[in-house]
C-alpha positions as a printed Julia matrix, in Angstrom:
191×3 Matrix{Float64}:
 -1.23  68.76  -69.76
 -2.84  66.37  -67.32
 -3.78  62.85  -68.2
 -6.59  60.65  -66.91
 -5.76  58.42  -63.98
 -5.52  54.68  -64.37
 -7.83  52.49  -62.3
 -6.41  52.16  -58.79
 -3.92  55.02  -59.3
 -4.5   58.55  -58.1
 -4.88  61.22  -60.76
 -2.12  63.78  -61.24
 -4.29  66.32  -59.4
 -4.66  63.93  -56.46
 -0.9   63.25  -56.45
 -0.13  66.98  -56.46
 -2.65  67.68  -53.69
 -1.14  64.85  -51.6
  2.36  66.22  -52.17
  1.23  69.71  -51.16
 -0.21  68.31  -47.92
  3.03  66.4   -47.3
  5.02  69.63  -47.78
  2.77  71.53  -45.38
  1.0   73.56  -48.06
 -2.72  74.01  -48.53
 -3.86  71.6   -51.3
 -6.52  74.14  -52.37
 -3.58  76.19  -53.68
 -4.13  74.59  -57.09
 -7.6   76.05  -57.36
 -6.98  79.34  -55.56
 -4.01  80.24  -57.79
 -5.37  78.52  -60.9
 -2.19  76.46  -61.28
 -2.16  74.21  -64.33
 -0.91  70.63  -64.11
  1.87  69.28  -66.33
  2.74  65.65  -66.93
  6.35  64.74  -67.51
  7.53  64.74  -71.11
  7.92  61.22  -72.4
 10.34  62.06  -75.18
 13.33  64.33  -74.63
 16.22  65.55  -76.76
 19.58  66.68  -75.37
 20.17  70.37  -76.14
 23.65  70.64  -74.67
 25.26  71.48  -71.38
 23.74  73.9   -68.95
 25.73  76.39  -66.94
 26.06  73.69  -64.25
 27.97  71.46  -66.7
 25.14  68.9   -66.95
 23.22  67.8   -70.03
 19.87  69.57  -70.45
 16.85  68.12  -72.21
 13.73  69.44  -73.93
 10.82  67.86  -75.8
 11.8   67.53  -79.49
  9.81  70.5   -80.91
 10.93  72.79  -78.07
 14.5   71.53  -78.47
 14.51  72.39  -82.19
 13.05  75.82  -81.48
 15.57  76.5   -78.68
 18.55  75.49  -80.83
 17.32  77.69  -83.7
 16.66  80.61  -81.35
 20.07  80.32  -79.68
 21.74  80.23  -83.1
 19.79  83.28  -84.29
 20.77  85.18  -81.13
 24.42  84.24  -81.65
 24.14  85.5   -85.23
 23.06  88.83  -83.75
 26.01  88.78  -81.34
 23.93  87.78  -78.29
 24.79  84.76  -76.13
 21.89  82.92  -74.49
 23.07  80.68  -71.66
 21.06  77.56  -70.85
 20.57  77.28  -67.1
 17.73  74.79  -66.71
 15.34  72.81  -68.91
 13.36  69.6   -68.23
 12.76  68.79  -64.57
 11.03  65.68  -63.28
  8.36  65.67  -60.58
 10.91  64.03  -58.25
 13.56  66.68  -58.97
 11.06  69.48  -58.3
 10.06  67.83  -55.03
 13.72  67.47  -53.97
 14.35  71.13  -54.85
 11.5   72.24  -52.59
 12.47  69.87  -49.78
 16.02  71.25  -49.94
 14.73  74.79  -49.46
 12.5   73.66  -46.58
 15.52  72.02  -44.95
 17.3   75.38  -45.1
 14.49  76.94  -43.06
 12.5   78.66  -45.81
  8.72  78.57  -45.46
  6.61  76.65  -47.93
  4.59  79.81  -48.69
  7.77  81.67  -49.68
  9.09  78.74  -51.73
  5.86  78.43  -53.7
  6.17  82.02  -54.92
  9.43  81.05  -56.62
  9.04  77.34  -57.39
  5.99  75.59  -58.77
  4.68  72.67  -56.75
  5.66  69.28  -58.19
  3.17  68.57  -60.95
  2.66  72.27  -61.71
  6.03  73.13  -63.22
  6.25  73.96  -66.92
  9.68  72.32  -66.74
  7.94  68.91  -66.43
  6.53  69.37  -69.94
  9.98  69.59  -71.51
  9.0   72.92  -73.09
 10.34  75.37  -70.48
 13.84  76.64  -69.95
 15.65  79.12  -67.82
 17.99  81.39  -69.76
 20.88  83.43  -68.44
 23.6   85.83  -69.42
 27.21  86.28  -68.41
 26.24  89.86  -67.44
 24.28  88.88  -64.34
 23.95  86.04  -61.8
 21.61  83.22  -62.81
 17.93  83.32  -61.91
 17.9   86.91  -60.72
 15.57  89.7   -61.72
 18.58  91.73  -62.92
 18.51  89.5   -66.03
 15.86  91.87  -67.4
 18.6   94.51  -67.85
 20.79  92.33  -70.09
 21.23  92.32  -73.83
 20.05  88.69  -73.78
 16.7   89.65  -72.24
 16.25  92.54  -74.68
 16.93  90.14  -77.56
 14.44  87.59  -76.17
 11.78  90.27  -75.77
 12.16  91.23  -79.4
 12.63  87.79  -80.93
 11.52  84.85  -78.76
  7.96  84.8   -80.14
  9.32  84.14  -83.65
 10.57  80.81  -82.27
  7.42  80.01  -80.3
  8.69  81.04  -76.85
  6.93  83.32  -74.39
  7.84  84.76  -71.01
  5.86  82.65  -68.56
  5.87  84.74  -65.4
  5.8   88.5   -66.0
  5.23  90.89  -63.12
  1.81  90.43  -61.55
  1.22  87.08  -63.29
 -2.03  85.25  -62.61
 -0.32  82.33  -60.85
  1.18  84.29  -57.96
  4.81  83.57  -58.87
  7.45  86.25  -58.53
  8.63  87.89  -61.75
 10.98  85.53  -63.62
 12.51  87.27  -66.65
 14.69  84.19  -67.24
 11.85  81.62  -67.57
 10.61  81.06  -71.13
  8.27  78.35  -72.41
  7.79  77.04  -75.92
  4.09  77.24  -76.77
  3.97  77.3   -80.56
  3.08  74.08  -82.32
  2.84  75.21  -85.93
  4.18  72.93  -88.63
  6.74  75.57  -89.64
  8.77  75.08  -86.46
 12.44  74.13  -86.81
 13.14  70.39  -86.85
 15.86  68.52  -85.0
 18.76  67.32  -87.14
């Protein structure tokens, strides 16, 4: 997750705390909410286009698991739409700054978006999944066939729902956000 700092460079924790201060958030948020730190994935594999028409990337083991899971769902007649995957620290920061510019408070934003450095998306193992049955990134996703399929099958592919209701990190419920956590040798491999 986090890596040691190099001499003369701030650690990831220090960078995140500085960014939180810059955004007007309390830097003790990391400790008070127990937020883990994630370094950016160094190796990424393209897993296709997202719903925004842009290429999406995951770390190789997560990419193989996602492609296998999406294929298995399709075999069961369920379409899993890829909305979001890898996000850099800079992208996460721009996302939050954009919401601040629209007048949203930093406290509200940080119940929906992880602070830069704390997003599972940085790791290249997290993705946001959608369905044609509901708008993207909305709680209504939990009422779709796609969500029901994920609930019954995602663990077989190493994915888990990251932010259920009442999660320990203080994020709102995100039925669309799944993270690859399995690292067994029997995981699918990229072609």
